[in-house]
Short mmCIF file of C-alpha atoms in Angstrom, two decimals:
data_model
loop_
_atom_site.label_atom_id
_atom_site.label_comp_id
_atom_site.label_asym_id
_atom_site.label_seq_id
_atom_site.Cartn_x
_atom_site.Cartn_y
_atom_site.Cartn_z
CA MET A 9 61.25 119.07 113.02
CA ILE A 10 59.16 117.35 110.33
CA ARG A 11 59.44 117.52 106.56
CA ASN A 12 57.37 115.98 103.77
CA ALA A 13 59.75 113.75 101.76
CA ALA A 14 57.63 114.11 98.60
CA GLU A 15 58.73 117.76 98.37
CA PHE A 16 62.33 116.68 97.78
CA THR A 17 63.50 114.78 94.70
CA PHE A 18 65.75 111.96 95.81
CA SER A 19 69.07 111.25 94.12
CA TRP A 20 72.20 109.36 95.11
CA SER A 21 75.71 110.81 95.24
CA LEU A 22 78.94 109.83 96.92
CA ARG A 23 78.74 112.99 99.04
CA ARG A 24 75.24 112.08 100.18
CA GLN A 25 76.28 108.52 100.99
CA GLU A 26 79.30 109.71 102.98
CA MET A 27 77.15 112.13 104.96
CA TRP A 28 74.65 109.37 105.69
CA ASN A 29 77.46 107.11 106.91
CA CYS A 30 79.03 109.91 108.97
CA CYS A 31 76.05 111.32 110.89
CA ARG A 32 72.32 110.75 110.31
CA ARG A 33 71.36 114.05 111.97
CA LYS A 34 73.70 115.99 109.70
CA TYR A 35 72.17 114.15 106.74
CA PHE A 36 68.65 115.17 107.77
CA LEU A 37 69.60 118.81 108.34
CA HIS A 38 71.46 119.07 105.02
CA TYR A 39 69.08 117.26 102.68
CA TYR A 40 65.72 118.01 104.30
CA ALA A 41 65.62 120.61 107.08
CA ALA A 42 67.65 123.34 105.32
CA ARG A 43 66.07 123.04 101.87
CA GLY A 44 64.35 126.22 100.75
CA GLY A 45 66.42 128.45 103.00
CA HIS A 46 68.32 129.91 100.05
CA ASP A 47 65.44 132.37 99.61
CA PRO A 48 66.34 135.59 101.48
CA ASP A 49 62.69 135.89 102.49
CA SER A 50 62.59 132.45 104.12
CA GLY A 51 63.76 133.93 107.42
CA GLY A 52 64.02 132.43 110.87
CA GLU A 53 65.30 128.93 111.55
CA LEU A 54 65.08 127.81 107.92
CA ARG A 55 67.34 130.63 106.72
CA ARG A 56 69.82 129.97 109.51
CA LEU A 57 69.94 126.25 108.76
CA HIS A 58 70.64 126.99 105.11
CA GLU A 59 73.50 129.28 106.16
CA MET A 60 75.06 126.37 108.02
CA ARG A 61 74.36 123.99 105.13
CA SER A 62 76.36 126.27 102.82
CA LEU A 63 79.47 126.52 105.02
CA LEU A 64 82.78 125.14 103.74
CA SER A 65 85.75 123.57 105.46
CA GLU A 66 89.17 124.90 104.47
CA ARG A 67 89.93 121.68 102.61
CA ALA A 68 86.67 121.76 100.62
CA TYR A 69 87.10 125.45 99.82
CA LEU A 70 90.65 125.03 98.52
CA HIS A 71 89.65 122.03 96.43
CA ARG A 72 86.83 124.08 94.92
CA LEU A 73 89.21 126.92 94.05
CA ILE A 74 91.78 124.61 92.49
CA ALA A 75 89.24 122.54 90.56
CA ALA A 76 87.59 125.68 89.17
CA GLU A 77 90.96 127.06 88.03
CA LEU A 78 91.96 123.76 86.45
CA ARG A 79 88.65 123.56 84.58
CA ARG A 80 88.90 127.20 83.47
CA ARG A 81 92.39 126.74 82.08
CA PHE A 82 91.62 123.43 80.41
CA TYR A 83 88.55 124.58 78.52
CA ARG A 84 89.71 128.07 77.67
CA PRO A 85 89.34 128.58 73.90
CA HIS A 86 92.53 128.71 71.88
CA GLU A 87 93.11 130.19 68.47
CA GLU A 88 95.16 127.20 67.43
CA GLU A 89 93.85 123.69 67.75
CA ASP A 90 96.93 122.38 69.53
CA ALA A 91 97.88 125.51 71.50
CA GLU A 92 99.09 125.08 75.04
CA LEU A 93 98.41 127.45 77.89
CA PRO A 94 99.51 131.00 76.99
CA ASP A 95 102.75 132.16 78.63
CA SER A 96 100.83 134.56 80.89
CA GLU A 97 98.99 131.55 82.35
CA ALA A 98 101.96 129.21 82.46
CA GLY A 99 102.87 130.01 86.09
CA PRO A 100 101.65 127.60 88.75
CA TYR A 101 99.37 130.02 90.60
CA GLY A 102 97.34 131.58 87.81
CA ALA A 103 94.32 133.57 88.97
CA VAL A 104 93.70 131.54 92.13
CA PRO A 105 95.48 133.64 94.82
CA GLY A 106 93.67 136.79 93.68
CA ARG A 107 90.33 135.02 93.76
CA LEU A 108 91.09 133.67 97.23
CA ARG A 109 91.81 137.17 98.59
CA ARG A 110 88.74 138.71 96.92
CA GLU A 111 86.42 136.03 98.24
CA PHE A 112 87.98 136.20 101.70
CA ARG A 113 87.27 139.95 101.85
CA ARG A 114 83.65 139.23 100.91
CA MET A 115 83.46 136.68 103.71
CA LEU A 116 84.69 139.30 106.18
CA ARG A 117 82.05 141.74 104.88
CA ASP A 118 79.39 139.09 105.56
CA GLU A 119 78.06 139.22 101.99
CA PHE A 120 77.25 135.56 102.49
CA ARG A 121 74.37 136.50 104.80
CA THR A 122 72.35 137.97 101.95
CA ASP A 123 73.39 135.46 99.28
CA HIS A 124 74.42 131.97 100.31
CA ALA A 125 75.91 131.35 96.86
CA HIS A 126 78.92 133.33 98.09
CA PRO A 127 81.46 131.04 99.79
CA MET A 128 81.82 131.14 103.57
CA LEU A 129 84.25 129.21 105.73
CA ALA A 130 82.93 127.50 108.85
CA ALA A 131 86.00 128.73 110.75
CA LEU A 132 84.96 132.36 110.10
CA TYR A 133 81.26 131.77 110.68
CA TYR A 134 81.92 130.31 114.12
CA ASN A 135 84.92 132.57 114.90
CA SER A 136 87.04 129.54 115.66
CA THR A 137 90.19 130.91 113.97
CA PRO A 138 91.44 134.53 113.78
CA PRO A 139 90.89 135.84 110.21
CA GLY A 140 94.51 136.84 109.61
CA GLU A 141 95.82 133.48 110.74
CA LEU A 142 93.23 131.66 108.65
CA LEU A 143 94.07 133.61 105.48
CA ARG A 144 97.80 132.99 105.88
CA GLU A 145 97.21 129.27 106.30
CA LEU A 146 94.93 129.13 103.25
CA GLU A 147 97.45 131.00 101.10
CA LYS A 148 100.25 128.71 102.24
CA ARG A 149 98.29 125.54 101.47
CA LEU A 150 97.18 126.96 98.12
CA ARG A 151 100.74 127.85 97.10
CA ASN A 152 102.00 124.41 98.08
CA ALA A 153 99.23 122.65 96.14
CA MET A 154 99.59 124.76 92.98
CA THR A 155 103.39 124.42 93.04
CA ALA A 156 103.06 120.65 93.36
CA MET A 157 100.55 120.57 90.52
CA SER A 158 102.63 122.70 88.17
CA SER A 159 104.98 119.85 87.27
CA GLY A 160 102.26 117.20 87.32
CA PRO A 161 98.58 117.68 86.41
CA LEU A 162 98.95 121.20 84.98
CA ALA A 163 101.81 120.21 82.70
CA MET A 164 100.16 116.98 81.57
CA LEU A 165 96.76 118.54 80.89
CA ALA A 166 98.32 121.49 79.08
CA ARG A 167 99.79 119.03 76.58
CA THR A 168 96.31 117.71 75.72
CA ARG A 169 95.38 119.10 72.32
CA TYR A 170 92.30 121.29 72.39
CA LEU A 171 90.73 119.04 69.76
CA PHE A 172 90.59 116.21 72.31
CA ARG A 173 89.14 118.18 75.24
CA ARG A 174 85.56 117.12 75.96
CA PRO A 175 83.15 119.46 77.80
CA ILE A 176 81.39 117.72 80.68
CA ASP A 177 78.72 118.97 83.07
CA SER A 178 79.54 119.34 86.75
CA PRO A 179 77.52 118.32 88.65
CA LEU A 180 76.82 115.50 86.23
CA GLU A 181 73.50 113.64 86.40
CA VAL A 182 73.83 109.93 85.64
CA ALA A 183 70.96 107.47 85.32
CA VAL A 184 71.57 104.09 86.94
CA GLY A 185 68.37 102.34 85.94
CA GLU A 186 65.60 104.33 87.61
CA LEU A 187 67.96 105.85 90.17
CA ARG A 188 69.19 109.42 89.61
CA CYS A 189 72.83 109.76 90.61
CA PHE A 190 75.27 112.65 90.57
CA ALA A 191 79.02 112.93 90.13
CA ALA A 192 81.26 116.01 90.16
CA PRO A 193 83.81 115.73 87.32
CA ILE A 194 86.33 118.51 86.77
CA LEU A 195 87.18 117.86 83.12
CA ALA A 196 87.35 115.19 80.44
CA PHE A 197 89.35 114.43 77.32
CA GLU A 198 89.39 111.69 74.68
CA GLU A 199 92.54 110.38 73.03
CA LYS A 200 93.12 107.23 70.98
CA GLY A 201 89.54 106.13 71.56
CA VAL A 202 89.77 106.34 75.36
CA LEU A 203 87.66 108.80 77.37
CA THR A 204 89.39 110.08 80.51
CA ILE A 205 87.40 111.82 83.25
CA VAL A 206 89.15 113.71 86.06
CA GLU A 207 87.39 114.05 89.40
CA GLY A 208 88.35 114.76 92.99
CA SER A 209 87.16 111.36 94.19
CA GLY A 210 88.86 108.03 93.70
CA ALA A 211 85.91 105.95 94.91
CA ASP A 212 84.75 102.96 92.88
CA SER A 213 81.24 104.44 92.82
CA THR A 214 82.61 107.51 91.02
CA VAL A 215 84.39 105.32 88.46
CA LEU A 216 81.16 103.38 87.88
CA LEU A 217 79.15 106.57 87.32
CA HIS A 218 81.71 107.71 84.76
CA LYS A 219 81.26 104.45 82.88
CA PHE A 220 77.46 104.67 83.01
CA HIS A 221 77.58 108.25 81.72
CA ALA A 222 79.88 107.28 78.85
CA ALA A 223 77.70 104.31 77.90
CA ASN A 224 74.33 106.09 78.23
CA LYS A 225 75.16 109.43 76.66
CA LEU A 226 78.27 108.95 74.54
CA HIS A 227 77.93 105.29 73.49
CA ILE A 228 81.45 104.54 74.69
CA PRO A 229 81.93 101.03 76.14
CA PRO A 230 83.14 100.72 79.78
CA GLU A 231 86.54 99.33 78.84
CA ARG A 232 87.31 102.56 76.95
CA VAL A 233 86.67 104.83 79.96
CA ARG A 234 89.25 105.60 82.62
CA SER A 235 89.01 107.78 85.73
CA LEU A 236 91.75 109.91 87.27
CA GLU A 237 91.61 111.25 90.82
CA LEU A 238 92.98 114.76 91.30
CA ILE A 239 95.03 115.01 94.52
CA PRO A 240 96.06 118.70 94.69
CA GLY A 241 98.15 118.43 97.86
CA LYS A 242 100.39 115.83 96.23
CA GLY A 243 100.27 117.37 92.77
CA ALA A 244 99.05 114.09 91.37
CA LEU A 245 96.52 112.49 89.05
CA ARG A 246 95.95 108.91 90.20
CA LEU A 247 94.39 106.20 88.06
CA THR A 248 91.40 104.76 89.93
CA GLY A 249 89.07 101.81 89.48
CA LYS A 250 91.82 99.35 88.58
CA GLU A 251 90.06 96.65 90.61
CA LEU A 252 86.51 97.86 90.05
CA ASN A 253 83.86 95.19 90.60
CA ILE A 254 80.91 96.62 88.68
CA SER A 255 78.26 94.28 90.14
CA ARG A 256 79.36 94.82 93.73
CA THR A 257 79.66 98.59 93.38
CA LEU A 258 76.24 98.76 91.74
CA ARG A 259 74.75 96.80 94.66
CA GLU A 260 76.42 99.18 97.12
CA ILE A 261 74.96 102.26 95.41
CA ARG A 262 71.47 100.79 95.22
CA GLY A 263 71.71 99.44 98.77
CA GLY A 264 72.78 102.83 100.11
CA ALA A 265 69.95 104.58 98.29
CA ALA A 266 67.41 102.06 99.61
CA GLU A 267 68.65 102.55 103.17
CA MET A 268 68.22 106.32 102.91
CA LEU A 269 64.75 106.00 101.42
CA ASN A 270 63.74 103.59 104.19
CA ALA A 271 64.25 106.44 106.67
CA VAL A 272 61.07 108.00 105.25
CA ARG A 273 58.08 107.07 107.41
CA THR A 274 55.05 105.31 105.95
CA ASP A 275 53.12 108.61 106.10
CA GLY A 276 55.72 110.19 103.78
CA THR A 277 57.43 112.31 106.42
CA VAL A 278 61.01 112.55 107.61
CA ARG A 279 61.48 113.55 111.24
CA GLU A 280 64.58 114.87 112.95
CA GLU A 281 64.10 112.48 115.87
CA ASP A 282 64.60 109.51 113.53
CA PHE A 283 68.08 110.70 112.58
CA PRO A 284 70.41 110.32 115.61
CA ARG A 285 73.52 112.38 116.10
CA ASN A 286 77.00 110.91 115.93
CA PRO A 287 78.83 112.71 118.79
CA ALA A 288 82.21 111.73 117.34
CA HIS A 289 81.68 114.25 114.53
CA CYS A 290 80.06 117.13 116.44
CA THR A 291 83.13 119.29 117.16
CA LEU A 292 83.73 120.51 113.60
CA CYS A 293 80.24 119.94 112.18
CA ARG A 294 78.90 122.95 110.30
CA PHE A 295 75.50 122.43 111.97
CA ARG A 296 76.90 122.72 115.48
CA GLY A 297 75.12 126.06 115.90
CA HIS A 298 71.80 124.20 115.68
CA CYS A 299 72.45 120.62 116.75
CA ARG A 300 73.57 120.80 120.36
#
């Protein structure tokens, strides 16, 4: 399989770097081979590859549900500037269990096949887990996470006055010199001159992108930006970047981007044969229906 690299705008993200480090074949299939398959008329192998590209693990799906609920609650308009969450929303579960069940029914109806924007779990796509068992496990993990969060992140964020809550794009494009980078913040707030950004990653690269965003767009100096990692399973918000080495992390981001770009041949093409598989990650890979 051959693709023209010029047809794809390159950008760096932690997710992309992790996929590159994990399995080069998976990287090629995700960022090159499957692109364009979102169009229902694409058909054939391209459409099928995009189906696989869109699949979610249980962990990723639950994190997406929880992050979306947290963001929804946090930015919901209030009549009073310092209002907390209304009593009807004060419970730990909120609207998430209902959304989980509705989306799971859509997965079983295969609505994903016509619109890949609908979520689909890899375990259902490949029939690796009975649906009833899978739903029970998802509901159990969701309840545990939301219960753990109710006395931690939910309570703390609910106390943040609406006046201090700062809208933030997600995904968030961040310029690092000429390199386009992306982060995935959940929410942000600013108190006592300090901007706090909450994200699901505690990597130094994520912390650095937060600081670049604050400096480039908001004119806030790096020392007045802090990053918190959301850990739903533990019901925790963890301060990250305490030992951040900006120069080293910047070199790592640029070095990773350069390594990926060097995989493009001199004729401007990327070829599947140049991206070897990593057999250690094949068993649960969402592309296992193609890459055998």
